[in-house]
Tab-separated table of N, CA and C in Angstrom:
chain	number	residue	atom	x	y	z
O	569	MET	N	23.739	15.123	-13.427
O	569	MET	CA	22.990	13.476	-13.825
O	569	MET	C	21.868	13.935	-14.798
O	570	THR	N	22.273	12.599	-15.623
O	570	THR	CA	20.974	12.339	-16.288
O	570	THR	C	20.045	11.255	-15.999
O	571	MET	N	19.134	11.509	-16.683
O	571	MET	CA	17.461	11.037	-16.246
O	571	MET	C	17.911	9.118	-15.711
O	572	ASP	N	18.612	9.107	-16.760
O	572	ASP	CA	18.920	7.541	-16.871
O	572	ASP	C	20.412	6.958	-16.018
O	573	GLU	N	21.088	8.210	-15.183
O	573	GLU	CA	22.001	8.383	-13.900
O	573	GLU	C	20.891	8.259	-12.652
O	574	VAL	N	20.142	8.599	-13.087
O	574	VAL	CA	19.439	8.866	-11.635
O	574	VAL	C	18.821	7.446	-11.769
O	575	VAL	N	17.652	7.238	-12.362
O	575	VAL	CA	17.235	5.797	-12.175
O	575	VAL	C	17.978	5.094	-12.172
O	576	GLU	N	18.929	4.837	-12.426
O	576	GLU	CA	20.046	3.534	-12.053
O	576	GLU	C	20.529	4.090	-10.440
O	577	PHE	N	20.628	4.754	-10.183
O	577	PHE	CA	21.495	5.143	-8.720
O	577	PHE	C	19.870	4.694	-7.760
O	578	VAL	N	18.540	5.173	-7.791
O	578	VAL	CA	17.714	4.584	-7.196
O	578	VAL	C	17.541	3.420	-7.112
O	579	LYS	N	17.775	2.405	-8.551
O	579	LYS	CA	17.142	0.988	-8.732
O	579	LYS	C	18.351	0.579	-7.779
O	580	SER	N	19.407	1.203	-7.547
O	580	SER	CA	20.647	0.184	-7.013
O	580	SER	C	20.285	0.244	-4.987
O	581	PHE	N	19.235	0.721	-5.078
O	581	PHE	CA	19.044	0.449	-3.130
O	581	PHE	C	17.820	-0.548	-3.610
O	582	ASP	N	18.609	-1.387	-2.619
O	582	ASP	CA	17.901	-3.226	-2.552
O	582	ASP	C	15.896	-3.246	-2.456
O	583	GLY	N	15.396	-3.553	-3.093
O	583	GLY	CA	13.954	-3.461	-2.696
O	583	GLY	C	13.150	-2.321	-3.502
O	584	THR	N	14.094	-1.399	-4.469
O	584	THR	CA	13.434	-0.493	-5.060
O	584	THR	C	13.050	-0.668	-6.304
O	585	LEU	N	11.614	-0.706	-6.480
O	585	LEU	CA	10.993	-0.620	-7.560
O	585	LEU	C	10.841	0.460	-8.648
O	586	ALA	N	11.425	0.687	-9.721
O	586	ALA	CA	10.912	1.593	-10.284
O	586	ALA	C	9.699	1.474	-11.659
O	587	VAL	N	8.373	2.162	-11.392
O	587	VAL	CA	7.822	1.566	-12.665
O	587	VAL	C	7.902	3.137	-13.354
O	588	ILE	N	7.897	2.724	-14.984
O	588	ILE	CA	7.632	3.224	-15.791
O	588	ILE	C	6.683	3.602	-16.797
O	589	PRO	N	5.604	4.197	-16.842
O	589	PRO	CA	4.389	4.045	-17.506
O	589	PRO	C	4.773	4.062	-19.017
O	590	GLY	N	3.900	3.475	-19.356
O	590	GLY	CA	3.962	3.703	-21.272
O	590	GLY	C	2.334	2.847	-21.783
O	591	PRO	N	2.751	2.752	-22.378
O	591	PRO	CA	1.350	2.777	-23.758
O	591	PRO	C	0.876	1.118	-23.127
O	592	GLY	N	-0.189	0.801	-22.942
O	592	GLY	CA	-0.645	-0.592	-23.186
O	592	GLY	C	-0.441	-1.005	-21.673
O	593	ASP	N	-0.396	-0.314	-20.557
O	593	ASP	CA	-0.239	-0.716	-19.655
O	593	ASP	C	-0.757	-0.465	-18.264
O	594	GLY	N	-2.618	0.242	-19.007
O	594	GLY	CA	-3.266	0.987	-18.556
O	594	GLY	C	-3.647	2.324	-17.763
O	595	SER	N	-2.136	2.983	-18.191
O	595	SER	CA	-1.401	3.868	-16.851
O	595	SER	C	-2.004	5.434	-17.874
O	596	PRO	N	-2.523	6.424	-17.096
O	596	PRO	CA	-3.197	7.614	-18.012
O	596	PRO	C	-1.503	8.266	-18.572
O	597	GLU	N	-2.322	8.498	-20.249
O	597	GLU	CA	-1.060	8.692	-20.956
O	597	GLU	C	-0.078	10.116	-20.514
O	598	ILE	N	-0.846	10.353	-19.839
O	598	ILE	CA	0.216	11.871	-19.171
O	598	ILE	C	1.353	11.254	-18.617
O	599	ALA	N	1.114	10.360	-18.067
O	599	ALA	CA	2.514	10.068	-17.111
O	599	ALA	C	3.389	8.848	-17.366
O	600	TRP	N	3.105	8.752	-19.449
O	600	TRP	CA	3.782	8.012	-20.016
O	600	TRP	C	5.287	8.661	-20.072
O	601	GLY	N	6.286	8.034	-19.663
O	601	GLY	CA	7.828	7.937	-19.680
O	601	GLY	C	8.045	9.059	-18.467
O	602	ASP	N	7.533	9.043	-17.507
O	602	ASP	CA	7.876	9.560	-16.041
O	602	ASP	C	8.361	8.100	-15.452
O	603	VAL	N	8.774	8.732	-14.103
O	603	VAL	CA	9.400	7.759	-13.273
O	603	VAL	C	8.828	7.782	-11.811
O	604	PHE	N	8.747	6.613	-11.470
O	604	PHE	CA	8.197	6.506	-10.117
O	604	PHE	C	8.979	5.503	-8.661
O	605	PHE	N	9.250	5.718	-7.961
O	605	PHE	CA	10.233	4.871	-7.226
O	605	PHE	C	9.616	4.145	-6.206
O	606	TYR	N	9.330	3.531	-6.133
O	606	TYR	CA	8.631	2.331	-4.514
O	606	TYR	C	9.593	1.741	-4.096
O	607	TYR	N	9.508	1.419	-2.589
O	607	TYR	CA	10.304	0.365	-2.013
O	607	TYR	C	9.226	-0.749	-2.360
O	608	ALA	N	9.406	-1.399	-2.706
O	608	ALA	CA	8.642	-3.210	-2.737
O	608	ALA	C	9.605	-4.185	-3.391
O	609	PRO	N	9.845	-4.627	-2.300
O	609	PRO	CA	10.792	-5.809	-1.719
O	609	PRO	C	10.250	-6.977	-2.597
O	610	ASP	N	9.076	-6.627	-2.835
O	610	ASP	CA	8.699	-8.198	-3.564
O	610	ASP	C	8.263	-7.819	-4.792
O	611	GLY	N	8.564	-6.964	-5.328
O	611	GLY	CA	8.947	-6.392	-7.007
O	611	GLY	C	7.530	-5.896	-7.336
O	612	THR	N	6.600	-6.101	-6.567
O	612	THR	CA	4.874	-6.093	-7.259
O	612	THR	C	4.447	-4.314	-6.484
O	613	MET	N	4.163	-3.337	-7.463
O	613	MET	CA	3.569	-1.677	-7.384
O	613	MET	C	2.722	-2.037	-6.606
O	614	PRO	N	3.054	-0.973	-5.448
O	614	PRO	CA	2.512	-1.268	-4.008
O	614	PRO	C	1.045	-0.283	-4.330
O	615	LYS	N	-0.106	-0.513	-3.551
O	615	LYS	CA	-1.822	-0.244	-4.043
O	615	LYS	C	-2.100	1.048	-3.224
O	616	ALA	N	-1.353	0.974	-1.858
O	616	ALA	CA	-1.816	1.868	-1.444
O	616	ALA	C	-0.341	3.123	-0.420
O	617	THR	N	0.194	2.916	-1.073
O	617	THR	CA	1.470	3.152	-1.294
O	617	THR	C	1.698	4.627	-2.164
O	618	GLN	N	2.216	6.191	-1.856
O	618	GLN	CA	2.986	6.721	-2.679
O	618	GLN	C	4.098	6.874	-2.684
O	619	PRO	N	4.640	6.857	-4.220
O	619	PRO	CA	6.254	7.080	-4.660
O	619	PRO	C	6.882	7.774	-3.363
O	620	PHE	N	8.262	7.198	-2.965
O	620	PHE	CA	9.086	7.749	-2.336
O	620	PHE	C	10.021	9.041	-3.207
O	621	ALA	N	9.783	8.870	-4.634
O	621	ALA	CA	10.752	9.628	-5.434
O	621	ALA	C	9.830	9.383	-6.831
O	622	THR	N	10.130	10.035	-7.672
O	622	THR	CA	9.338	10.418	-9.283
O	622	THR	C	10.512	11.086	-9.980
O	623	ILE	N	10.308	10.706	-11.396
O	623	ILE	CA	10.891	12.168	-12.408
O	623	ILE	C	9.878	11.932	-13.114
O	624	VAL	N	9.600	13.631	-13.538
O	624	VAL	CA	9.019	13.910	-14.352
O	624	VAL	C	9.506	14.684	-15.878
O	625	THR	N	8.843	14.380	-16.952
O	625	THR	CA	9.600	14.655	-18.376
O	625	THR	C	8.264	15.627	-18.858
O	626	LYS	N	7.546	16.345	-18.186
O	626	LYS	CA	6.895	17.212	-19.257
O	626	LYS	C	5.581	17.891	-17.752
O	627	ASN	N	5.114	18.833	-18.546
O	627	ASN	CA	4.088	19.775	-17.756
O	627	ASN	C	3.046	19.112	-17.150
O	628	TYR	N	2.395	19.231	-15.846
O	628	TYR	CA	1.328	18.726	-15.584
O	628	TYR	C	0.245	19.798	-15.562
O	629	PRO	N	-0.993	19.563	-15.638
O	629	PRO	CA	-1.628	20.747	-15.166
O	629	PRO	C	-1.375	21.210	-13.859
O	630	ASP	N	-1.600	21.945	-14.001
O	630	ASP	CA	-0.749	23.262	-12.890
O	630	ASP	C	-0.061	23.342	-12.550
O	631	ASP	N	1.334	22.005	-13.184
O	631	ASP	CA	2.546	22.131	-12.490
O	631	ASP	C	2.973	22.933	-14.045
O	632	GLU	N	3.318	24.039	-14.353
O	632	GLU	CA	4.170	24.453	-15.418
O	632	GLU	C	4.774	24.835	-15.234
O	633	ARG	N	5.262	25.208	-13.770
O	633	ARG	CA	6.110	26.526	-13.153
O	633	ARG	C	8.021	25.711	-13.991
O	634	SER	N	8.009	24.721	-13.456
O	634	SER	CA	9.662	24.289	-13.853
O	634	SER	C	9.737	23.764	-15.439
O	635	ARG	N	8.849	24.494	-16.173
O	635	ARG	CA	9.318	24.549	-17.987
O	635	ARG	C	9.843	23.545	-18.325
O	636	LEU	N	8.896	21.977	-17.833
O	636	LEU	CA	9.334	21.070	-18.702
O	636	LEU	C	8.984	20.793	-20.063
O	637	ASP	N	8.961	21.780	-20.418
O	637	ASP	CA	8.213	21.514	-22.419
O	637	ASP	C	9.566	22.091	-22.899
O	638	ARG	N	10.865	22.744	-22.177
O	638	ARG	CA	12.147	22.637	-23.169
O	638	ARG	C	12.583	21.322	-22.600
O	639	PRO	N	13.337	21.408	-24.263
O	639	PRO	CA	13.927	20.394	-24.332
O	639	PRO	C	14.846	19.565	-23.301
O	640	GLY	N	14.976	18.295	-23.301
O	640	GLY	CA	15.735	17.919	-22.495
O	640	GLY	C	15.420	17.503	-20.858
O	641	SER	N	14.349	18.726	-20.625
O	641	SER	CA	14.210	19.109	-19.020
O	641	SER	C	13.321	18.104	-18.696
O	642	PHE	N	14.144	17.584	-17.444
O	642	PHE	CA	12.966	16.926	-16.631
O	642	PHE	C	13.756	17.006	-15.156
O	643	ARG	N	12.518	16.729	-13.985
O	643	ARG	CA	12.637	17.048	-12.731
O	643	ARG	C	12.751	15.969	-11.961
O	644	VAL	N	13.931	15.979	-10.905
O	644	VAL	CA	13.602	14.628	-9.564
O	644	VAL	C	12.850	15.349	-8.895
O	645	ASN	N	11.849	14.538	-8.331
O	645	ASN	CA	10.723	15.341	-7.042
O	645	ASN	C	11.325	13.994	-5.718
O	646	VAL	N	11.699	14.520	-4.698
O	646	VAL	CA	11.621	13.375	-3.601
O	646	VAL	C	10.615	13.896	-2.273
O	647	ALA	N	10.495	12.590	-1.858
O	647	ALA	CA	9.446	12.758	-0.448
O	647	ALA	C	11.302	13.212	0.387
O	648	ALA	N	11.190	14.219	0.744
O	648	ALA	CA	12.584	14.205	1.553
O	648	ALA	C	12.271	14.642	2.583
O	649	GLY	N	10.967	15.225	3.609
O	649	GLY	CA	10.895	15.038	4.880
O	649	GLY	C	11.313	16.302	5.266
O	650	LYS	N	10.808	16.876	6.227
O	650	LYS	CA	10.612	17.913	7.522
O	650	LYS	C	12.048	18.719	7.557
O	651	ALA	N	12.603	17.779	8.077
O	651	ALA	CA	14.255	17.931	8.602
O	651	ALA	C	15.238	18.591	7.148
O	652	ALA	N	14.925	17.709	5.842
O	652	ALA	CA	15.386	18.240	4.820
O	652	ALA	C	15.008	19.602	4.120
O	653	PHE	N	13.897	19.600	4.018
O	653	PHE	CA	12.774	20.292	3.027
O	653	PHE	C	13.438	21.944	4.009
O	654	VAL	N	13.191	21.981	5.443
O	654	VAL	CA	13.384	22.905	6.503
O	654	VAL	C	15.016	23.717	5.906
O	655	GLU	N	16.014	22.542	6.208
O	655	GLU	CA	17.509	22.847	5.073
O	655	GLU	C	17.781	23.441	4.115
O	656	TRP	N	16.871	23.187	3.289
O	656	TRP	CA	17.128	23.531	1.847
O	656	TRP	C	15.901	24.744	1.480
O	657	THR	N	14.926	24.471	2.423
O	657	THR	CA	14.125	26.122	2.305
O	657	THR	C	14.087	27.173	3.370
O	658	GLY	N	14.876	27.001	4.306
O	658	GLY	CA	14.815	27.662	5.222
O	658	GLY	C	13.398	28.018	5.888
O	659	HIS	N	12.310	27.190	5.319
O	659	HIS	CA	11.315	27.358	6.137
O	659	HIS	C	10.168	26.263	6.071
O	660	GLN	N	9.501	26.169	6.783
O	660	GLN	CA	8.900	24.700	7.478
O	660	GLN	C	7.866	24.169	5.750
O	661	PRO	N	7.488	23.467	5.748
O	661	PRO	CA	6.992	22.653	4.446
O	661	PRO	C	5.218	23.199	4.159
O	662	ALA	N	4.740	23.590	5.521
O	662	ALA	CA	3.314	24.428	5.215
O	662	ALA	C	3.263	26.058	4.878
O	663	GLU	N	4.785	26.892	5.241
O	663	GLU	CA	4.712	27.954	5.144
O	663	GLU	C	5.315	28.172	3.671
O	664	PRO	N	4.613	29.652	3.017
O	664	PRO	CA	4.909	29.876	1.574
O	664	PRO	C	5.908	29.656	0.749
O	665	ALA	N	6.359	28.796	-0.383
O	665	ALA	CA	7.434	29.146	-0.808
O	665	ALA	C	8.263	30.262	-0.883
O	666	ASP	N	9.627	30.391	-0.673
O	666	ASP	CA	10.350	31.621	-1.244
O	666	ASP	C	10.112	32.150	-2.878
O	667	ASP	N	10.986	32.913	-2.963
O	667	ASP	CA	10.635	33.154	-4.532
O	667	ASP	C	11.795	32.462	-5.404
O	668	THR	N	12.772	31.526	-5.067
O	668	THR	CA	13.279	30.633	-6.098
O	668	THR	C	12.496	30.520	-7.307
O	669	ASP	N	13.080	30.438	-8.392
O	669	ASP	CA	12.318	29.874	-9.734
O	669	ASP	C	12.628	28.284	-10.043
O	670	PRO	N	11.033	27.636	-9.870
O	670	PRO	CA	11.186	26.361	-9.781
O	670	PRO	C	11.763	25.653	-11.190
O	671	SER	N	12.036	26.665	-12.218
O	671	SER	CA	12.796	26.183	-13.653
O	671	SER	C	14.024	26.333	-13.588
O	672	MET	N	14.472	26.489	-12.771
O	672	MET	CA	16.458	27.097	-12.285
O	672	MET	C	17.166	25.510	-12.650
O	673	PRO	N	17.746	25.124	-13.475
O	673	PRO	CA	18.404	24.139	-13.624
O	673	PRO	C	19.426	24.101	-12.380
O	674	ASP	N	19.571	23.018	-11.756
O	674	ASP	CA	20.422	22.285	-10.675
O	674	ASP	C	20.514	23.205	-9.690
O	675	THR	N	19.051	23.156	-9.388
O	675	THR	CA	18.541	24.024	-8.094
O	675	THR	C	18.159	23.071	-6.932
O	676	VAL	N	18.319	23.230	-5.905
O	676	VAL	CA	16.735	22.342	-4.749
O	676	VAL	C	16.262	23.433	-4.591
O	677	PHE	N	14.723	22.577	-4.829
O	677	PHE	CA	13.856	24.347	-4.375
O	677	PHE	C	12.365	23.377	-4.171
O	678	ALA	N	11.741	23.815	-3.162
O	678	ALA	CA	10.657	23.518	-2.620
O	678	ALA	C	9.272	22.978	-4.044
O	679	HIS	N	9.032	21.956	-3.780
O	679	HIS	CA	8.162	21.104	-5.176
O	679	HIS	C	7.301	22.202	-5.604
O	680	PRO	N	7.049	22.343	-6.748
O	680	PRO	CA	5.742	23.555	-6.849
O	680	PRO	C	4.575	23.219	-6.460
O	681	VAL	N	4.171	22.153	-6.416
O	681	VAL	CA	3.247	21.947	-6.154
O	681	VAL	C	2.709	21.163	-4.413
O	682	TYR	N	4.085	20.084	-4.303
O	682	TYR	CA	3.866	19.640	-3.299
O	682	TYR	C	5.008	20.025	-2.258
O	683	GLY	N	5.443	20.775	-2.171
O	683	GLY	CA	6.087	21.418	-1.094
O	683	GLY	C	5.716	21.619	0.195
O	684	ALA	N	4.100	21.754	0.297
O	684	ALA	CA	3.573	22.009	2.007
O	684	ALA	C	3.581	20.306	2.205
O	685	LEU	N	4.257	19.506	1.289
O	685	LEU	CA	4.461	17.692	2.119
O	685	LEU	C	5.476	17.548	2.386
O	686	GLY	N	6.323	18.634	2.269
O	686	GLY	CA	7.610	17.878	2.667
O	686	GLY	C	8.733	17.576	0.892
O	687	TRP	N	8.135	17.643	0.170
O	687	TRP	CA	8.851	17.347	-1.254
O	687	TRP	C	9.907	18.628	-1.499
O	688	LEU	N	10.919	18.036	-1.909
O	688	LEU	CA	11.633	18.869	-2.502
O	688	LEU	C	12.224	18.508	-4.018
O	689	ALA	N	13.065	19.192	-4.948
O	689	ALA	CA	12.494	19.265	-6.588
O	689	ALA	C	13.687	19.598	-6.887
O	690	VAL	N	14.876	18.892	-8.256
O	690	VAL	CA	15.745	19.736	-8.886
O	690	VAL	C	15.169	19.580	-10.472
O	691	VAL	N	15.551	20.687	-11.413
O	691	VAL	CA	15.350	20.403	-12.294
O	691	VAL	C	16.695	20.239	-12.926
O	692	ASN	N	16.825	19.336	-14.107
O	692	ASN	CA	18.175	18.555	-14.199
O	692	ASN	C	19.604	18.482	-13.868
O	693	PRO	N	19.710	17.911	-12.635
O	693	PRO	CA	20.197	17.782	-11.579
O	693	PRO	C	21.974	17.751	-12.271
O	694	GLY	N	22.590	18.747	-11.937
O	694	GLY	CA	24.290	18.913	-12.689
O	694	GLY	C	24.655	18.802	-10.821
O	695	PRO	N	26.548	19.573	-11.262
O	695	PRO	CA	27.614	19.727	-10.661
O	695	PRO	C	27.450	19.909	-8.859
O	696	ALA	N	26.237	21.150	-9.391
O	696	ALA	CA	25.679	21.782	-7.608
O	696	ALA	C	24.938	20.853	-6.986
O	697	THR	N	24.246	20.112	-7.557
O	697	THR	CA	23.211	19.611	-6.853
O	697	THR	C	23.023	17.910	-6.810
O	698	THR	N	23.797	17.398	-7.492
O	698	THR	CA	24.281	15.260	-7.667
O	698	THR	C	24.430	15.251	-6.226
O	699	GLN	N	25.218	15.798	-5.443
O	699	GLN	CA	25.650	15.318	-4.210
O	699	GLN	C	24.501	15.163	-3.376
O	700	ALA	N	23.428	15.950	-3.400
O	700	ALA	CA	22.478	16.624	-2.343
O	700	ALA	C	21.604	16.076	-2.989
O	701	LEU	N	21.016	15.688	-4.141
O	701	LEU	CA	20.665	14.864	-4.602
O	701	LEU	C	20.556	13.214	-3.960
O	702	GLN	N	21.549	12.965	-4.266
O	702	GLN	CA	21.841	11.465	-4.198
O	702	GLN	C	21.332	11.285	-2.676
O	703	ASN	N	21.690	12.294	-1.609
O	703	ASN	CA	21.335	11.942	-0.362
O	703	ASN	C	20.163	12.078	0.257
O	704	MET	N	19.612	13.195	-0.599
O	704	MET	CA	18.029	12.987	-0.059
O	704	MET	C	17.082	11.541	-0.579
O	705	LEU	N	17.685	11.012	-1.797
O	705	LEU	CA	17.050	9.798	-2.726
O	705	LEU	C	17.131	8.538	-1.708
O	706	ARG	N	18.597	8.870	-1.306
O	706	ARG	CA	18.679	7.971	-0.097
O	706	ARG	C	17.916	7.803	1.469
O	707	LYS	N	17.777	8.988	1.534
O	707	LYS	CA	17.270	9.285	3.198
O	707	LYS	C	15.851	9.044	2.462
O	708	ALA	N	15.285	9.384	1.432
O	708	ALA	CA	13.866	8.862	0.934
O	708	ALA	C	13.757	7.647	0.897
O	709	TYR	N	14.697	6.998	0.444
O	709	TYR	CA	14.431	5.550	0.228
O	709	TYR	C	14.192	5.054	1.234
O	710	GLU	N	15.230	5.476	2.520
O	710	GLU	CA	15.715	4.666	4.157
O	710	GLU	C	13.892	5.049	4.364
O	711	PHE	N	13.357	6.133	4.357
O	711	PHE	CA	12.204	6.443	5.180
O	711	PHE	C	10.808	5.602	4.441
O	712	ALA	N	11.006	5.282	3.613
O	712	ALA	CA	10.318	4.421	2.851
O	712	ALA	C	10.235	2.857	2.775
O	713	ARG	N	11.317	2.572	3.298
O	713	ARG	CA	11.676	1.078	3.678
O	713	ARG	C	11.156	1.229	5.099
O	714	SER	N	11.456	2.136	5.937
O	714	SER	CA	11.105	2.008	7.216
O	714	SER	C	9.450	1.817	7.389
O	715	ARG	N	9.011	3.006	6.742
O	715	ARG	CA	7.431	2.909	7.015
O	715	ARG	C	7.132	1.266	6.442
O	716	TYR	N	7.515	0.543	5.243
O	716	TYR	CA	6.908	-0.748	4.628
O	716	TYR	C	7.432	-1.298	5.644
O	717	GLU	N	8.172	-1.487	6.791
O	717	GLU	CA	8.952	-2.375	7.931
O	717	GLU	C	7.836	-2.756	9.118
O	718	ARG	N	7.712	-0.875	9.192
O	718	ARG	CA	6.332	-0.873	10.006
O	718	ARG	C	5.292	-1.292	10.380
O	719	ARG	N	4.538	-1.030	9.138
O	719	ARG	CA	3.299	-1.356	8.629
O	719	ARG	C	3.256	-3.063	8.777
O	720	ARG	N	4.536	-3.726	7.800
O	720	ARG	CA	4.439	-5.444	8.102
O	720	ARG	C	4.195	-5.965	9.327
O	721	SER	N	5.021	-5.098	10.486
O	721	SER	CA	5.189	-5.856	11.211
O	721	SER	C	3.513	-5.460	12.748
O	722	ILE	N	2.805	-4.957	11.982
O	722	ILE	CA	1.382	-4.103	13.091
O	722	ILE	C	0.719	-5.542	12.875
């Protein structure tokens, strides 16, 4: 999947807001060109909610192991939840990560920084991970929508 295909797939979920920071919008320069997905049926970026998925296009401080400085590289990050995390990694989110190389393209792995919170990631998704990534993104969206609806009913 290309980055644009991932964006279009996630944007097809009803109520999803894709935020793409850029010059002049007040966002930090390091985030420019990345994508942050929120469940926001009113189209307004939530102030107190984390995204349910992101796409990063470059290395961040303390997050260089995916080697996103390679031309054309991007990483899709998904708040997959505990069950999916355990299914893919074979261990609990708080347990130490395995030895999967987080720079390997088309491989599902524990997010190098947020794995302990149940996040999974894929660098340059391809044939081996497309279906799994789409399923994870759909589930993360459903979790985000459910949280939103629970909070609105309180």
